[in-house]
Coordinates of C-alpha atoms in Angstrom, one line a residue:
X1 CA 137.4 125.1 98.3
X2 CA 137.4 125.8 94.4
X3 CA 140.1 128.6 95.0
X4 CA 142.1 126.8 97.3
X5 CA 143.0 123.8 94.8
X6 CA 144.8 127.0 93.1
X7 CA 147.3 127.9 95.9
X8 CA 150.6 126.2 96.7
X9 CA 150.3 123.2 99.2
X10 CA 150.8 125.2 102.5
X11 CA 148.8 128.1 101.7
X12 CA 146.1 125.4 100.1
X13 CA 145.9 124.0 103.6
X14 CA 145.5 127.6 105.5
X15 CA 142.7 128.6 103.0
X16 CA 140.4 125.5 103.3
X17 CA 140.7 125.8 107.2
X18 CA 140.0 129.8 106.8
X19 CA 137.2 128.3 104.5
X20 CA 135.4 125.9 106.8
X21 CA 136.3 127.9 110.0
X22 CA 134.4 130.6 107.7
X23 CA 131.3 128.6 107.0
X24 CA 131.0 127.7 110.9
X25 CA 131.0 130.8 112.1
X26 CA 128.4 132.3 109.4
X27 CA 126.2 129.3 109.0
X28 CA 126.4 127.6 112.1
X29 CA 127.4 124.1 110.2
X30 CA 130.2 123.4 112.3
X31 CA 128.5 120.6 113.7
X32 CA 128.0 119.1 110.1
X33 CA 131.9 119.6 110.0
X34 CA 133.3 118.0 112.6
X35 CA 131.0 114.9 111.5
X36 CA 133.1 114.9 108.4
X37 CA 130.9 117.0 105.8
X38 CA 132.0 119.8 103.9
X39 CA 128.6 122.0 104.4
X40 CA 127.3 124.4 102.6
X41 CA 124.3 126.5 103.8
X42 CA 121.8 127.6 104.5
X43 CA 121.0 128.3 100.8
X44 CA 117.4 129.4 99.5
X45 CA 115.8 126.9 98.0
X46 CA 113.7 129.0 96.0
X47 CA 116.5 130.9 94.4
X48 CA 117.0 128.9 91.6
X49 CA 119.7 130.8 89.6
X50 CA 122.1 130.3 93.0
X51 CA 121.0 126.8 93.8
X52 CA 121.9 125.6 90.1
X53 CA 125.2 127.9 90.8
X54 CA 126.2 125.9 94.0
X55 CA 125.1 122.7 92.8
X56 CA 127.4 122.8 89.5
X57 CA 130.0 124.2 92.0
X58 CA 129.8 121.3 94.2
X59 CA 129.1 119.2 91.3
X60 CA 133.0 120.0 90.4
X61 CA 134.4 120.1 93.4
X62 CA 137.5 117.4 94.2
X63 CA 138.6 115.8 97.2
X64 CA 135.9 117.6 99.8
X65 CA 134.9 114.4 101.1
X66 CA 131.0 113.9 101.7
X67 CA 128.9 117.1 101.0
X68 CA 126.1 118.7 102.9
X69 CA 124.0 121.2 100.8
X70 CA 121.4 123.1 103.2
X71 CA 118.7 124.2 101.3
X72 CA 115.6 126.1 103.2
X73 CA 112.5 126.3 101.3
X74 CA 109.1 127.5 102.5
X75 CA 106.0 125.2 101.8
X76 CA 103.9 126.6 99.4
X77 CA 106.0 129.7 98.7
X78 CA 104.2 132.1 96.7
X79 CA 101.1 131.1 97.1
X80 CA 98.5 132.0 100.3
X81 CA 96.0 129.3 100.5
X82 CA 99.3 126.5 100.3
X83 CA 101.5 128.9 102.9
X84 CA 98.5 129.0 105.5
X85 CA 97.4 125.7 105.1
X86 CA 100.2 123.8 107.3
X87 CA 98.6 120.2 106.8
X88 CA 96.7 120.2 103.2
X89 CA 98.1 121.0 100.1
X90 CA 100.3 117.8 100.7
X91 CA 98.7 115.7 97.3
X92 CA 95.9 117.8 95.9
X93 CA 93.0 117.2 93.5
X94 CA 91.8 119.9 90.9
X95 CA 91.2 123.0 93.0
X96 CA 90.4 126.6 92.8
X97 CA 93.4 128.7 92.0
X98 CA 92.0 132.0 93.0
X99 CA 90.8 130.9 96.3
X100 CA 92.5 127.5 97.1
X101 CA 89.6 125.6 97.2
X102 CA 89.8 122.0 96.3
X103 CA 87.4 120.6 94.1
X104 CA 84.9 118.0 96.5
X105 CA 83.5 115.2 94.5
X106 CA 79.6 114.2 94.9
X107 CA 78.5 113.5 98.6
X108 CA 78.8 109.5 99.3
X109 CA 78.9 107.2 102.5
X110 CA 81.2 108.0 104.8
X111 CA 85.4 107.5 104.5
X112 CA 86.9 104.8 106.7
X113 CA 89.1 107.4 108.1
X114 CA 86.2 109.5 109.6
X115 CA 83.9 106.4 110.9
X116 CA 87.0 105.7 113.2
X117 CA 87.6 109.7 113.7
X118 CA 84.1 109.7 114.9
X119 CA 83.9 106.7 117.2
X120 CA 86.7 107.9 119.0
X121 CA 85.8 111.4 119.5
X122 CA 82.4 110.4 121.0
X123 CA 84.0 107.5 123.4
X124 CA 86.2 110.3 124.5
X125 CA 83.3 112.1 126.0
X126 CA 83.1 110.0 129.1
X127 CA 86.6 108.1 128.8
X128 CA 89.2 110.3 129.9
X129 CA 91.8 107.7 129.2
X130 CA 91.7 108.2 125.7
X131 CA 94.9 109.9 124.2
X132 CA 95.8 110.1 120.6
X133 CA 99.2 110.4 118.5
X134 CA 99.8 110.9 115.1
X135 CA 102.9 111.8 113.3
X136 CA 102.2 114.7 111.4
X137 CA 99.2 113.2 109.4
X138 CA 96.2 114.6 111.7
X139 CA 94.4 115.5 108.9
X140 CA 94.6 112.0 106.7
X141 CA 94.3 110.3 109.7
X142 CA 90.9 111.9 111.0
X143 CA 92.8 112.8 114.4
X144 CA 92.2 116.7 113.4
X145 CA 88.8 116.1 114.7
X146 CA 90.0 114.5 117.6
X147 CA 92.0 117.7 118.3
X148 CA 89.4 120.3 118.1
X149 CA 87.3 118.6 120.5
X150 CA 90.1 117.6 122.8
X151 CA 92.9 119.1 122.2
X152 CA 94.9 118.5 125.8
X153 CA 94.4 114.6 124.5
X154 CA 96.0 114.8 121.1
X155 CA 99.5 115.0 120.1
X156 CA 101.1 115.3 116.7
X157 CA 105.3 114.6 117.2
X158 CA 106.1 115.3 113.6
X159 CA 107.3 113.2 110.8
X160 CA 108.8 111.0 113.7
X161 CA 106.6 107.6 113.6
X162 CA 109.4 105.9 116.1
X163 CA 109.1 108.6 118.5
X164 CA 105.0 108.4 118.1
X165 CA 105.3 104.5 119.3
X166 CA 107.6 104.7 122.1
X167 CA 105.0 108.1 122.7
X168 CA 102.3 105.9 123.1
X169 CA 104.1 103.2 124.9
X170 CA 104.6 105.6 127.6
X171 CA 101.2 106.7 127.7
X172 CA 99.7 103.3 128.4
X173 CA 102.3 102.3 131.2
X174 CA 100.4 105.1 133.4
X175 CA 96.7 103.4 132.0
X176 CA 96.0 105.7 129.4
X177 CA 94.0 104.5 126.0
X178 CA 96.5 105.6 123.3
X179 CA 95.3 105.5 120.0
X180 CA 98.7 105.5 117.1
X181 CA 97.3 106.2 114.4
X182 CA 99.9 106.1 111.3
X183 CA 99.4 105.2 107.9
X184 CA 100.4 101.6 107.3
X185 CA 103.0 102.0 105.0
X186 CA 104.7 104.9 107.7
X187 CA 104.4 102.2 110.3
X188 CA 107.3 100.1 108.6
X189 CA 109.6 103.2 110.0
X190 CA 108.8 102.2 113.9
X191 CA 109.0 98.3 113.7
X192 CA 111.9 98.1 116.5
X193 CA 110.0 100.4 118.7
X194 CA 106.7 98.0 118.2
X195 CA 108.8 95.2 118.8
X196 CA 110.7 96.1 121.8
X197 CA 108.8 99.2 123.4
X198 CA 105.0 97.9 122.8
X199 CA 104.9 94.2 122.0
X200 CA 107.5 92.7 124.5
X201 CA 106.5 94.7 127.3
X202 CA 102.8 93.6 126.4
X203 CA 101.5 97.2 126.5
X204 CA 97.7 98.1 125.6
X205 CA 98.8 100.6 122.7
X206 CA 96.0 101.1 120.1
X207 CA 97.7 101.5 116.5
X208 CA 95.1 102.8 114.1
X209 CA 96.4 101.5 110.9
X210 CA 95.1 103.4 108.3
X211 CA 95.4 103.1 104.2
X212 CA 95.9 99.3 104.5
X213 CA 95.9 97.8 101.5
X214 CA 96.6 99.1 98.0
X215 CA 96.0 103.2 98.3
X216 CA 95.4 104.1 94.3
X217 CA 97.1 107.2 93.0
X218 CA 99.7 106.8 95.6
X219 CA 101.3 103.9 94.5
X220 CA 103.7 101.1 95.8
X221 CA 105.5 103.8 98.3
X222 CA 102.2 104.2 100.1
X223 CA 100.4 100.8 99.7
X224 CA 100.2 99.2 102.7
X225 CA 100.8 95.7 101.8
X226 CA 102.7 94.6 104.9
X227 CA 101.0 95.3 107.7
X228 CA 99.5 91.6 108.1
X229 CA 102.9 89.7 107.9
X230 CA 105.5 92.1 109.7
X231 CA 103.1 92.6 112.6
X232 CA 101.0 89.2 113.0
X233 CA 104.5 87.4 113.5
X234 CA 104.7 89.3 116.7
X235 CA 103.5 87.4 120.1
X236 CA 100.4 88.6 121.7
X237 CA 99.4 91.4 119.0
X238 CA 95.9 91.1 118.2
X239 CA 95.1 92.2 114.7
X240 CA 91.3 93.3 113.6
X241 CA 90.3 94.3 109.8
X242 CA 86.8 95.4 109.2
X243 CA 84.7 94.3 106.2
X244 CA 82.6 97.4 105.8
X245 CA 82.4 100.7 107.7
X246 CA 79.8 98.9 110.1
X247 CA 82.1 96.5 111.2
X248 CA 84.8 99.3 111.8
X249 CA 82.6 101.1 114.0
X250 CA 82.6 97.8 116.3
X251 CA 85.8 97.1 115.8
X252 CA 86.9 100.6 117.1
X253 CA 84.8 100.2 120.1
X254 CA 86.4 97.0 120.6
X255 CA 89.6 98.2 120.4
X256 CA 88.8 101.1 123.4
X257 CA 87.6 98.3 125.5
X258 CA 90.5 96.1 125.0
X259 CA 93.3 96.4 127.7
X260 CA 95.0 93.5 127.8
X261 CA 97.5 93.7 125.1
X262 CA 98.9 95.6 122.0
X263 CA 96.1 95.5 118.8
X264 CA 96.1 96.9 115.4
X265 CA 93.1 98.2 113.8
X266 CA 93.3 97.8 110.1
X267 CA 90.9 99.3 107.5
X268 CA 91.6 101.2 104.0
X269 CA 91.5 104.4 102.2
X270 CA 88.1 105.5 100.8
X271 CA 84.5 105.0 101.6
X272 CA 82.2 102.3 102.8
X273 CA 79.4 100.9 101.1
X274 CA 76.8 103.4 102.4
X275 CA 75.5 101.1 105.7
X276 CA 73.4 102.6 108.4
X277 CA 75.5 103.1 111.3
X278 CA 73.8 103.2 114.6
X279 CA 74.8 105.7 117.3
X280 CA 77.5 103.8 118.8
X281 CA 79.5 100.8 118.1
X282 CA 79.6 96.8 119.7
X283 CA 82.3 94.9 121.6
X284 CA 83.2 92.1 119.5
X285 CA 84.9 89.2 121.1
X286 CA 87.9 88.9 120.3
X287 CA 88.9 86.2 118.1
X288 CA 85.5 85.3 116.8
X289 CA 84.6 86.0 113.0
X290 CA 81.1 85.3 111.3
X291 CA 79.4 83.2 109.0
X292 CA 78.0 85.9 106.4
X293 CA 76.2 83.3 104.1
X294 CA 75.8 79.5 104.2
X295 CA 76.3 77.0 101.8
X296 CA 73.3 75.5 100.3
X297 CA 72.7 71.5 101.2
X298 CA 73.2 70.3 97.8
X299 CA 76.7 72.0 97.5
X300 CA 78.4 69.9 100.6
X301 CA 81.8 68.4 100.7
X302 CA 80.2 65.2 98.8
X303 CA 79.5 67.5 95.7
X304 CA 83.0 69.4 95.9
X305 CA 81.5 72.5 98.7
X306 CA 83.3 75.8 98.8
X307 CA 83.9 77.9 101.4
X308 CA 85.7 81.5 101.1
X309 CA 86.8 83.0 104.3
X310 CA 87.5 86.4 104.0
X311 CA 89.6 89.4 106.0
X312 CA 88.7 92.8 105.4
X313 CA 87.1 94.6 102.5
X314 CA 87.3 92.1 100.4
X315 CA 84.3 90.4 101.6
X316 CA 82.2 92.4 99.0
X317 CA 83.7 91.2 95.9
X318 CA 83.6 87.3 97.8
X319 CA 79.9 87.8 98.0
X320 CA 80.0 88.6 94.4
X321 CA 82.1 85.7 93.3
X322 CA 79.5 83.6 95.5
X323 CA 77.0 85.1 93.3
X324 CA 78.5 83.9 90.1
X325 CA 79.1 80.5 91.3
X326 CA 76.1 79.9 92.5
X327 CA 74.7 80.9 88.5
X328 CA 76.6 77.7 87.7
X329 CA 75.4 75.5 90.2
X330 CA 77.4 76.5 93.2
X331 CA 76.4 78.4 96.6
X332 CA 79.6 78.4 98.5
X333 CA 80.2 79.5 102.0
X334 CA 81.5 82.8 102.7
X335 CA 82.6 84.0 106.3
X336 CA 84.1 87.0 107.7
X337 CA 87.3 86.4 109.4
X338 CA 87.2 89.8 111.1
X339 CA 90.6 88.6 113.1
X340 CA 93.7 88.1 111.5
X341 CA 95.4 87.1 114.6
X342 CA 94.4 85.3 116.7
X343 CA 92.6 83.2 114.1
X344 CA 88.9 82.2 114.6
X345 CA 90.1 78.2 115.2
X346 CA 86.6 77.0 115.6
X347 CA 85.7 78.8 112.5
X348 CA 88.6 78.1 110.4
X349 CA 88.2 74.3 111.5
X350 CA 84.3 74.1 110.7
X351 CA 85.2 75.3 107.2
X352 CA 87.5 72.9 106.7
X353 CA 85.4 69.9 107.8
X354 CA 82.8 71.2 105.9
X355 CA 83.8 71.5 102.6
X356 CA 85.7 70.5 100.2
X357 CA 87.7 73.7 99.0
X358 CA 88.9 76.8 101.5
X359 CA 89.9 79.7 99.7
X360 CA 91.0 82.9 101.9
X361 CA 91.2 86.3 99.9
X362 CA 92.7 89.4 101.8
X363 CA 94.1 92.7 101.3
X364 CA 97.5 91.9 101.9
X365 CA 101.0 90.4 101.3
X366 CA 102.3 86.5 100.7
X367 CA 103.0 85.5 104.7
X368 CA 99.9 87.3 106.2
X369 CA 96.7 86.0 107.2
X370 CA 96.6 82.8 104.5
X371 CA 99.9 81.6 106.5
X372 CA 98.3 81.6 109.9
X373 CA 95.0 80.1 108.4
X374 CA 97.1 77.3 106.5
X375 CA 99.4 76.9 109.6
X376 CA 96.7 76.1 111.9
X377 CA 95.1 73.7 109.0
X378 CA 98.8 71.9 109.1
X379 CA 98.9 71.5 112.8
X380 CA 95.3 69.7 113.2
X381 CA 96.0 67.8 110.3
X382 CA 92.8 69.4 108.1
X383 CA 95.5 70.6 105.6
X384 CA 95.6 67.1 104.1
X385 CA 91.6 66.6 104.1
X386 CA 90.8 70.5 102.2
X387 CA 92.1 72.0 99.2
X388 CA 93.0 75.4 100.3
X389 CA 93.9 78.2 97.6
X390 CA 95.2 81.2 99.4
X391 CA 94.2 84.6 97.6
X392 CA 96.9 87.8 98.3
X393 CA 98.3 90.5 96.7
X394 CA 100.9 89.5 94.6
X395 CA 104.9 88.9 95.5
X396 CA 105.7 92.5 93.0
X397 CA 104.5 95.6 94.0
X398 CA 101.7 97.6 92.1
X399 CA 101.8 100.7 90.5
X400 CA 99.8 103.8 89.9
X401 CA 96.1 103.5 89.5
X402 CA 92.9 103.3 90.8
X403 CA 92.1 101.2 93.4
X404 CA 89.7 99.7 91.7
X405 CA 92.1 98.7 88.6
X406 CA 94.7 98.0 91.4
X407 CA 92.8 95.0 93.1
X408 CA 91.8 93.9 89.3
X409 CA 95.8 93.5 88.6
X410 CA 96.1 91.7 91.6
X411 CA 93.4 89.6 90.8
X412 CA 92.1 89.7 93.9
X413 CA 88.1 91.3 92.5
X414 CA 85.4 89.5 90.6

């Protein structure tokens, strides 16, 4: 194309069409072409002396129109452990450069992740029904154990989370159990298909929402902030998010049980506080949350109560803010909302009767679970009777840290 800016007008013309008839016949791009691009390609992506050639080419080329540079590169190229290892290697911690082998920090309680993995894998002993989709994330979802046990019931679609809905959406019209399980910042990418293919056509697809919440050393691309508000908005979704890894093992059996509608399992990245975890988990009911600690008789409405009701993991640091008030004279309430959506009512309405201040903490964004609380409070007219202080992440997005410094920025620890 270079070249051809050279020649006179006519021959200009006959050399950029012997040019791109060129490239279509040697690179196969003529599909590229005939949408408008002027391709380039294939190119090796780990020749870097060519690919800064072609770049700075293209870089001064006039008048091609839109540009499509195919670049091929091999994961890991170069080295073993990263070219055999098809699903790891993706963000690694220190590891062995010899052998590959990444560094394991000190034995603990058990991730999120692989209570859930677990759960699932021994249901699916004597429930047939259950399926499970990921895309491409069978590993950080805990669905690679799924697969080695059953691996007729598992399916991995790629880095195609719309496809992996509309998947699953298929699966449960013919009364299968499909489990989705997608990061909840990847999730975002299949919103139409939950909308139209799950939601509105009331299907019983599971959607294991994992990383909720801020994610750490990931950042704001990964933090999955949303999942609350873009998903609780949407009729007839019932929304779960356990406080500890205890309360995920029941919630995970309650979301195998639960055929009636679409429901999205919530919990973070990281491990639980170490509980003993029996055999098998509980049906909850749905819609019920749990009084975790009452308020002590001489901190009623009259003397300015507190309750905290709280959704998800936050419930720990709650119980520690209880513990500091009560130092100074205060024993508040604290309760575990378990369900987002739909709201424990009866719950929601006895803390508002009951005291004097409702405070709600959770692990997610302005217009999630604080909004349906506060809502319902409007509607029965306990909104004007409480003073309710809704804590969320903030309305910014968080960068780089621990998660630990994270939730401290937000303000959302004690």
């Amino acid at each position: 194309a270079k070249m051809a800016k050279r020649l006179p007008g006519r021959l200009e013309r006959t050399a950029k069409k012997a040019d791109e008839y060129a490239r279509g016949i040697m690179t196969g791009g003529t599909l590229f072409e005939e949408l408008g691009f002027y391709y380039v390609g294939p190119v090796d992506g780990h020749d870097m002396n060519q690919l800064v050639h072609i770049l700075r080419n293209l870089r001064d080329a006039e008048d091609v129109g839109p540009v499509l540079l195919h670049v091929i590169t091999e994961k890991g190229h170069g080295y073993k452990p990263a070219e055999s290892a098809g699903d790891k290697y993706h963000a690694v911690s220190k590891f062995n450069v010899v052998t590959g082998e990444q560094k394991k920090g000190p034995s603990g309680p058990p991730s999120y992740t692989s209570v859930f993995a677990k759960e699932l894998v021994r249901q699916a002993a004597t429930d047939d029904r259950i399926v499970t989709i990921t895309a491409a994330m069978p590993s950080g979802t805990g669905l690679d154990k799924f697969a080695k046990a059953y691996p007729d019931r598992f399916f991995d679609v790629g880095i195609a989370e719309q496809h992996a809905v509309t998947f699953a959406a298929g699966m449960a019209t013919e009364g299968l159990r499909p489990f989705c399980a997608i990061y909840s910042s990847f999730l975002q990418r299949a919103y139409d298909q939950v909308m139209h293919d799950v939601v509105l056509q009331n299907l019983p697809v599971r959607f294991a929402i994992d990383r909720a919440g801020l994610v750490g050393a990931d950042g704001a691309t990964h933090a999955g902030s949303f999942d609350i508000a873009y998903l609780g908005c949407l009729p007839g979704i019932t929304l779960m998010a356990p406080s500890t890894e205890l309360e995920l093992l029941h919630m995970t059996a309650t979301a195998i049980a639960f055929d009636e509608g679409p429901l999205g399992l919530r919990y973070p990245r990281g491990v639980g506080l170490g509980l003993d975890l029996p055999e098998a988990g509980q049906v909850l009911e749905i819609g019920r949350g749990r009084i975790v600690r009452e308020m002590a008789r001489q901190s009623g409405p009259e003397q300015g109560g507190i309750a905290i009701l709280s959704l998800g993991p936050r419930l720990a640091d709650a119980l520690k803010a209880a513990d500091m008030l009560a130092a100074q004279g205060l024993s508040p309430t604290v309760a575990d909302a378990r369900f987002a959506k739909p709201i424990d009512t009866a719950l929601v309405e006895q803390l508002a009767r009951n005291h004097a201040v409702l405070i709600t903490i959770e692990e997610g964004s302005v217009g999630g679970f604080a909004s349906f609380v506060m809502t319902h409070l409007a509607k029965t007219g306990l909104l004007d009777r409480v003073r309710f202080r809704p804590m969320t992440l903030p309305d910014r997005f968080i960068d780089h840290n621990t998660q630990a410094a994270q939730y401290h920025e937000a303000g959302l620890d004690a």
